[in-house]
Coordinates of C-alpha atoms in Angstrom, one line a residue:
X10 CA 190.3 -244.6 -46.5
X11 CA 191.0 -241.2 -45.2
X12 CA 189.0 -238.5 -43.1
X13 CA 187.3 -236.1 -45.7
X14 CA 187.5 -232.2 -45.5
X15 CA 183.5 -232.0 -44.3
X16 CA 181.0 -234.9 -43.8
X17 CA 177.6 -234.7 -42.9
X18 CA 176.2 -234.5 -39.5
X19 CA 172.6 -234.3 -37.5
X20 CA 172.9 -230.9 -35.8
X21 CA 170.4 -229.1 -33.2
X22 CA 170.7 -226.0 -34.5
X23 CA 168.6 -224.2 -31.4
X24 CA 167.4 -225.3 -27.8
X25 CA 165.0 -228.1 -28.4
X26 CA 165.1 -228.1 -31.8
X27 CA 164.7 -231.0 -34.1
X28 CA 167.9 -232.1 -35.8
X29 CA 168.7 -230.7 -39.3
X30 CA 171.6 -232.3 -41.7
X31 CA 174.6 -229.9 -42.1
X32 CA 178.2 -230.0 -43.3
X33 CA 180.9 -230.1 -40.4
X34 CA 185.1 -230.7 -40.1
X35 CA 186.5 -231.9 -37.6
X36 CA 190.3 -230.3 -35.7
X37 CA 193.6 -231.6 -36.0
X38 CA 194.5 -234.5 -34.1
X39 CA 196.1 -234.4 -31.1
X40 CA 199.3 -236.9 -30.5
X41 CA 196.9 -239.2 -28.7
X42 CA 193.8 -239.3 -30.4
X43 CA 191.9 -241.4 -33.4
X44 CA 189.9 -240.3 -36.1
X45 CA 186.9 -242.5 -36.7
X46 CA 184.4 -243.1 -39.9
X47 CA 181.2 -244.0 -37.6
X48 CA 179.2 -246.8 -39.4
X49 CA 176.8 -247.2 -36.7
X50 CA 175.1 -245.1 -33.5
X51 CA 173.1 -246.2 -31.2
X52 CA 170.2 -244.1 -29.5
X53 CA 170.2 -244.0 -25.8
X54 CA 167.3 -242.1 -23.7
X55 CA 170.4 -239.8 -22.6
X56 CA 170.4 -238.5 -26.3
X57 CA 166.7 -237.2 -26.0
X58 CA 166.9 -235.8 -22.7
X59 CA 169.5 -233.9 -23.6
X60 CA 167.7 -232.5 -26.5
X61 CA 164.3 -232.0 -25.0
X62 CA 165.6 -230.5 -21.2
X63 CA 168.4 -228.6 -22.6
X64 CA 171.1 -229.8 -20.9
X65 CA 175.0 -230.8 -21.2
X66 CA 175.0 -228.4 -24.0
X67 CA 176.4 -225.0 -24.3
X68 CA 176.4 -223.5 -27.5
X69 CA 174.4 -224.4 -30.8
X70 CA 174.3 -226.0 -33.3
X71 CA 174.9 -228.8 -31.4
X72 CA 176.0 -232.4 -32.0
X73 CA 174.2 -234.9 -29.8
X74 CA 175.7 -238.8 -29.8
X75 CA 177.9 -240.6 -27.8
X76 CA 177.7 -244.5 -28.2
X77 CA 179.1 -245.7 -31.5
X78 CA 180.9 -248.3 -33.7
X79 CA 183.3 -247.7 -36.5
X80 CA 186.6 -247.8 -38.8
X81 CA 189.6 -245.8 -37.8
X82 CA 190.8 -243.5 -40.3
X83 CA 193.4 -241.5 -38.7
X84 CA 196.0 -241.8 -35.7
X85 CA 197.5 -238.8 -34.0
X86 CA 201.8 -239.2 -33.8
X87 CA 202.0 -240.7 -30.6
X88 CA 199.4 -243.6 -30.8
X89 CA 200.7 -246.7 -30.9
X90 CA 197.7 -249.0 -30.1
X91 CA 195.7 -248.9 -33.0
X92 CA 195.8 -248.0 -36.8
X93 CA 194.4 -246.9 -39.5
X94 CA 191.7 -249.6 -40.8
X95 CA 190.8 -251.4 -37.1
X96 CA 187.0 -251.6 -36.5
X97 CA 186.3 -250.1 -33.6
X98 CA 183.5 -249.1 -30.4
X99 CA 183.6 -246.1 -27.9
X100 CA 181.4 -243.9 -26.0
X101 CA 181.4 -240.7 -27.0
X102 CA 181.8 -237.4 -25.2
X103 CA 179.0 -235.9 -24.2
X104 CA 179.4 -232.4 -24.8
X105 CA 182.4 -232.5 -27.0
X106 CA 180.7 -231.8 -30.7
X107 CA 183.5 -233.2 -32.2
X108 CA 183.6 -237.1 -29.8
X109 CA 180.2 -237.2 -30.5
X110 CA 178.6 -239.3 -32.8
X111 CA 175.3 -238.5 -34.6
X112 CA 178.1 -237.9 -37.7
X113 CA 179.8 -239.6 -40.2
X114 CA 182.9 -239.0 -38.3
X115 CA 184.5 -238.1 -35.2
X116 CA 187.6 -238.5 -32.8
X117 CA 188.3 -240.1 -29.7
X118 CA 191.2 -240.5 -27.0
X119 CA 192.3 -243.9 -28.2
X120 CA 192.9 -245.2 -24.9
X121 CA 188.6 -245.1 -24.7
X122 CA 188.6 -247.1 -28.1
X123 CA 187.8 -250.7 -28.0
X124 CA 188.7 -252.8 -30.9
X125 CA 185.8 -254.6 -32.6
X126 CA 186.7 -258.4 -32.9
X127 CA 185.2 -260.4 -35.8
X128 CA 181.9 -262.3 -34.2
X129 CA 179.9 -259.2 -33.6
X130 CA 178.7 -256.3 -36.4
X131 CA 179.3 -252.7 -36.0
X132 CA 175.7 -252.5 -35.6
X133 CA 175.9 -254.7 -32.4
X134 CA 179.2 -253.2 -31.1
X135 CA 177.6 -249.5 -31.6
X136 CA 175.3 -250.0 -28.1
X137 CA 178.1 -251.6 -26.0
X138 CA 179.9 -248.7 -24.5
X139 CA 177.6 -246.3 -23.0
X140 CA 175.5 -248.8 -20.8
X141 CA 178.3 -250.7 -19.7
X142 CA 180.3 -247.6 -18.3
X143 CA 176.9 -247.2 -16.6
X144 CA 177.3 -250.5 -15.1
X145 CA 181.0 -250.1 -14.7
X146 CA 180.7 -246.8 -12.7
X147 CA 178.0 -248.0 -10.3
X148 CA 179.5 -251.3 -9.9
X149 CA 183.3 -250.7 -9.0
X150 CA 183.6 -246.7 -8.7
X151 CA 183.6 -245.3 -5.2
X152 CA 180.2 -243.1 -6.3
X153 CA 178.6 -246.6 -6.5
X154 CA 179.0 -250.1 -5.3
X155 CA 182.7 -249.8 -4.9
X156 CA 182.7 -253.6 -6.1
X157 CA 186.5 -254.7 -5.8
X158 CA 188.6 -255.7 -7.6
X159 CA 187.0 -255.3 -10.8
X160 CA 186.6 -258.4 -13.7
X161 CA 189.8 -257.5 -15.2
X162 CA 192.0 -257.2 -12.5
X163 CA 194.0 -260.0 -10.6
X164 CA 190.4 -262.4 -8.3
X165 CA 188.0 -259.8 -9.8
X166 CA 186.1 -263.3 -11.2
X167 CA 185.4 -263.9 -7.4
X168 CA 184.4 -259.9 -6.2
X169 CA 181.0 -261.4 -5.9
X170 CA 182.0 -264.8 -4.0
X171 CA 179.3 -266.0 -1.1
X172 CA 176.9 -262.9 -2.4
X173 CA 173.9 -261.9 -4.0
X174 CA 173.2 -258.6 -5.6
X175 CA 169.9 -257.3 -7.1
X176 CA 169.5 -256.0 -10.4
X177 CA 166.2 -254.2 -11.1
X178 CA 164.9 -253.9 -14.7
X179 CA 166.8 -257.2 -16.0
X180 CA 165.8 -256.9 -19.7
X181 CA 166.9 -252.8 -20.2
X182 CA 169.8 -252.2 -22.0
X183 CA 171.8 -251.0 -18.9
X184 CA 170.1 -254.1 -17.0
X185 CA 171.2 -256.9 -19.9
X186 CA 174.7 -255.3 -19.0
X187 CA 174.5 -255.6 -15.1
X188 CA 173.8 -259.1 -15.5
X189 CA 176.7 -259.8 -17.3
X190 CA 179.3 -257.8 -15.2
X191 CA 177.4 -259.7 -12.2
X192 CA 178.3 -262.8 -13.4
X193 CA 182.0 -261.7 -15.0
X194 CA 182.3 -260.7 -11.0
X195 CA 181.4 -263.8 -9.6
X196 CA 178.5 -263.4 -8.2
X197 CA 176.7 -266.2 -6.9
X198 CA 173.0 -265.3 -7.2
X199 CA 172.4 -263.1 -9.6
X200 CA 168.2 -261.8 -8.7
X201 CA 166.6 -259.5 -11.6
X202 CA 162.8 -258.7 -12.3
X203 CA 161.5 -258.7 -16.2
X204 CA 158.3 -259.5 -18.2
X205 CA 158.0 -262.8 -18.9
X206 CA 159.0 -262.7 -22.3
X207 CA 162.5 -262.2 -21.7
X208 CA 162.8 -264.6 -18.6
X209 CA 164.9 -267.4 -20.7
X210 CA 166.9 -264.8 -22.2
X211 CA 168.0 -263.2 -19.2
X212 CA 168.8 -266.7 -17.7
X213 CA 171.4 -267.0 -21.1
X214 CA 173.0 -264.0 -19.3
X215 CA 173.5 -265.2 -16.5
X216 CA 170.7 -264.3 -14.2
X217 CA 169.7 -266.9 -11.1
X218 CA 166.2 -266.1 -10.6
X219 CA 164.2 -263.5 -13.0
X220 CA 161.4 -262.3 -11.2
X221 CA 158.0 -261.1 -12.5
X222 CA 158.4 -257.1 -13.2
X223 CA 155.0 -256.3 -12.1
X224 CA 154.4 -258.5 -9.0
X225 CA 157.5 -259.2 -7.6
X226 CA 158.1 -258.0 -3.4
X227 CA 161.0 -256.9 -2.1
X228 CA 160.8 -260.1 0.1
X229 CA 160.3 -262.2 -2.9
X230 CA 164.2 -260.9 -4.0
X231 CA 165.8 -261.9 -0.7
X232 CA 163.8 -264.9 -0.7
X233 CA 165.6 -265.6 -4.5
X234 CA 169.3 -265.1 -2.8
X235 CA 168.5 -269.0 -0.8
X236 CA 170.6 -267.6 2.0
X237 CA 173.6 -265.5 0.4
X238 CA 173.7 -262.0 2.1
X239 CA 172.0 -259.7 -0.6
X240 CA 174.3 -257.1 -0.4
X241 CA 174.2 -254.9 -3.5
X242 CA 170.7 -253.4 -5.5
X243 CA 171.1 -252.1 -8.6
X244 CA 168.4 -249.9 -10.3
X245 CA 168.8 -250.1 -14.3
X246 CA 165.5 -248.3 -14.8
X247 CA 165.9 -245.5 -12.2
X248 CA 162.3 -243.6 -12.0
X249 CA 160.4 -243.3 -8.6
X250 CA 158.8 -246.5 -8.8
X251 CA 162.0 -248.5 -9.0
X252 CA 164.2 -246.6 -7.0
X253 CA 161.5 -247.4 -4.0
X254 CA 161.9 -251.0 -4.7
X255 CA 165.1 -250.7 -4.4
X256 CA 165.2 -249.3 -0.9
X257 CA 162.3 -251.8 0.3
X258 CA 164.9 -254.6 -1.4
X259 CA 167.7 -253.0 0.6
X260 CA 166.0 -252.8 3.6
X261 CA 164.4 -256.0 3.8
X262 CA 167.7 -257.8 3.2
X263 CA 169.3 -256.2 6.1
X264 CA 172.8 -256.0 4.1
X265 CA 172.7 -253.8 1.3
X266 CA 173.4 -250.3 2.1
X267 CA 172.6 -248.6 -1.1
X268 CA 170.6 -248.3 -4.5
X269 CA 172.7 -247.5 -6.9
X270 CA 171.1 -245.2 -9.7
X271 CA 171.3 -244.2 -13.3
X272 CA 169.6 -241.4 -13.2
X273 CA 168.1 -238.1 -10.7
X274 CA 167.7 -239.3 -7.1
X275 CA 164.0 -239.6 -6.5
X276 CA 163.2 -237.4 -3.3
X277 CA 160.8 -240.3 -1.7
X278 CA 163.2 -242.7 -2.2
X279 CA 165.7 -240.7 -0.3
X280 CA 163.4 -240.2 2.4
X281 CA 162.2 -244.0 2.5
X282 CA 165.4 -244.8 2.8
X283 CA 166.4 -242.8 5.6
X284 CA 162.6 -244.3 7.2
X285 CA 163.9 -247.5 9.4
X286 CA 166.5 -248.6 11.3
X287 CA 168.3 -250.4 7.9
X288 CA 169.6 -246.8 6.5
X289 CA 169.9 -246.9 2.6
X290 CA 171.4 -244.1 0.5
X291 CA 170.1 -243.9 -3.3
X292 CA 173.3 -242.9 -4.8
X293 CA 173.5 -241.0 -8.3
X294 CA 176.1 -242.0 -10.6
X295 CA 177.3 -240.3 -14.1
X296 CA 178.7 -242.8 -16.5
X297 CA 181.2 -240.5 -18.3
X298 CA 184.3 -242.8 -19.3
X299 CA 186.0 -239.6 -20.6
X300 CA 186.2 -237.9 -17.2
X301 CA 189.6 -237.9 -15.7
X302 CA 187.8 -239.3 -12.6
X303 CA 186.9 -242.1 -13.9
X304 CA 189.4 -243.6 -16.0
X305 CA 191.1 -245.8 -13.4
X306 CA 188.2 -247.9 -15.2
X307 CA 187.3 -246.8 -18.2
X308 CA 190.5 -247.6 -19.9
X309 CA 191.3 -251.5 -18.6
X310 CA 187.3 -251.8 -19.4
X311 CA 188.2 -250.7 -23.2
X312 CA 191.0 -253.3 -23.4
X313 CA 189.0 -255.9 -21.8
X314 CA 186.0 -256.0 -23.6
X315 CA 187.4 -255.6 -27.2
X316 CA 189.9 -257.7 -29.3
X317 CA 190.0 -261.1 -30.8
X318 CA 191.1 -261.8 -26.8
X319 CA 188.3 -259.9 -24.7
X320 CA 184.9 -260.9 -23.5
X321 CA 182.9 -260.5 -26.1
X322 CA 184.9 -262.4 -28.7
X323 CA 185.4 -265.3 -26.0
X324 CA 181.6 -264.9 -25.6
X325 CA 181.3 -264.0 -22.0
X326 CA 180.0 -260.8 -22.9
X327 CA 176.9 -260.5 -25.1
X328 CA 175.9 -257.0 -26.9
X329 CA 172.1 -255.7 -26.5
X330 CA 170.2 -257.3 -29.6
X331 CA 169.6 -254.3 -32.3
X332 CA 166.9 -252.3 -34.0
X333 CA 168.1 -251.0 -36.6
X334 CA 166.6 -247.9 -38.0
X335 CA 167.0 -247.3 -41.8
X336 CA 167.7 -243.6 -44.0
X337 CA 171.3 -243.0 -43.0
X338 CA 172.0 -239.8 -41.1
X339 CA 168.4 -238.8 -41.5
X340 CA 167.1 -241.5 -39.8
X341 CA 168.1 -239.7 -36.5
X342 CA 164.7 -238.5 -35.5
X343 CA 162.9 -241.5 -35.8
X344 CA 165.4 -243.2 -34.1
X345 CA 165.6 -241.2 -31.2
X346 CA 161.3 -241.0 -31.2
X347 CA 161.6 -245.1 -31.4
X348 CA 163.6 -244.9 -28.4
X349 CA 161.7 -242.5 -26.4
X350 CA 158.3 -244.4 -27.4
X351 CA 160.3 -247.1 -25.5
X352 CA 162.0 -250.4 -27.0
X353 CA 162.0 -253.6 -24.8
X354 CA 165.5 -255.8 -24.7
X355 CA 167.0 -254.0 -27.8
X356 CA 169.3 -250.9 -28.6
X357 CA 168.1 -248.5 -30.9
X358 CA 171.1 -248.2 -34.0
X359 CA 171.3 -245.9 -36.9
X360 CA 173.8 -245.8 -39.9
X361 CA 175.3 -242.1 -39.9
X362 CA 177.5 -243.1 -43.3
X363 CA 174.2 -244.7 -45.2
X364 CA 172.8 -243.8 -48.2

């Protein structure tokens, strides 16, 4: 196999267009990056938003995309770490037509590249990477949690030791994540909120206590740590509604400091926070594995998660369950409308290289 002259690729060929199919190349390699044939994309609401507020992107047509599985088919001169053939899984680069993945092909830094071992699909592996960095940044970077030391490092498996954190939105993609790097952290009460439909499965990950989503009271999560200090919230969903939940969570336990979010920090949250004598900052964080500031974790995250000797091949780590969305690189549309009309407990997954 070997990268072809042009491919196809979903463009948006003005501001808030809807995508078209065009022809695109991609640039020379540089020493230190991979070219990759991607077999499967996954939607994320980040992809719409983009499209639909205009933002992150600076000149069209633009290529939206950045959480994918695929095959390498090239290697720049100075990588030594993969090769030609290896199934891979990355995040993209926002921004960065050419790392982004609503395309047959694309390239990547390798040292962002995770290898795909043999007991999960490229259709699974293709929604790993974006929601976990979300989890990864808020968790252990200094803009979030500052968790320490992270799962892969040296007693990272006891981070958590004698705690409880809060994870609200249990059954999102990001949330499904959380769980898991709760548990890979050694947490010891692991307190989420879903419908009920998903309680069991959420348990499999490693929650404690899954809460009703619509009824549950902040005092009903510090009642669910039996004693540990609750000292961490985590908001996977991130509008108003749950970012206040977060702070009454925060405040109630008279621990936690902060609500870490995924997205814009709600104004009333802010304000609640700063409302009693418990102070709790809602703190933003962009998952972006590719900035320079963040890969102090992006990079040991690639290697430990991938391989025939990372998490998900030992099964401590469990990929987001998969809806796949048919028609190739012109399925991108109704994907991205199938995510925005909301999906509950699964990712969202086209085929770019599909008939």
């Amino acid at each position: 196999m070997s990268l072809p002259t042009t491919f196809k690729a979903a463009v948006v060929p003005e501001p808030h267009g809807q995508h078209t199919i065009a022809e695109r190349s991609l640039p020379s390699l540089d020493p230190s990056q991979v070219a990759i044939k991607v077999t499967a994309t996954a939607v994320n609401p980040v992809d719409w938003k983009i499209r639909d507020y205009n933002v992150f992107l600076k000149e069209y047509p633009a290529v939206l995309g950045s959480d994918a599985a695929g095959e390498i088919v090239a290697t720049g001169s100075d990588v030594k770490s993969h090769a030609v053939g290896d199934r891979v899984f990355f995040q993209g680069i926002i921004g960065n037509y050419a790392a982004s993945t609503f395309q047959q092909y694309c390239v990547m830094p390798a040292e962002l590249v995770s290898k795909t071992p043999a007991n999960i699909s490229d259709d699974q592996a293709a929604g790993v990477s974006l929601a976990s960095i979300a989890v990864v940044t808020g968790f252990y970077d200094q803009t979030g949690h500052a968790i320490a030391p992270a799962p892969w490092a040296a007693g990272g498996n006891e981070a958590g030791k004698g705690k409880a954190i809060a994870i609200i939105g249990g059954s999102s993609s990001v949330g499904q994540y959380a769980i898991q790097f709760a548990r890979l952290s050694g947490f010891e009460r692991i307190i989420t909120n879903a419908s009920a439909a998903h309680h069991d499965f959420l348990k499999s990950l490693g929650a404690h206590v899954v809460l009703d989503r619509k009824s549950a009271t902040p005092q009903e999560f510090v009642a669910a740590a039996a004693g540990l200090p609750l000292s961490y919230v985590y908001d996977a969903i991130s509008i108003k509604e749950t970012q206040k939940l977060g702070v009454e969570i925060a405040q109630a336990s008279q621990v936690a400091t902060a609500v870490v979010t995924v997205q814009f920090v709600d104004s009333d949250a802010a304000q609640l926070g700063q409302s009693k004598e418990h102070k709790v900052q809602v703190k933003q964080i962009l998952g972006l594995g590719s900035s320079p500031a963040l890969r102090h974790l992006s990079e040991p995250f690639a290697k430990a998660i991938g391989g025939e000797d990372g998490w998900i091949a030992k099964g401590l780590f469990v990929p987001n369950r998969v809806r796949l969305i048919p028609g190739g690189i012109g399925a991108v549309e109704e994907a991205l409308k199938t995510n925005k009309d909301g999906v509950s407990g699964e990712k969202v997954v086209f085929r770019p290289n599909d008939a």
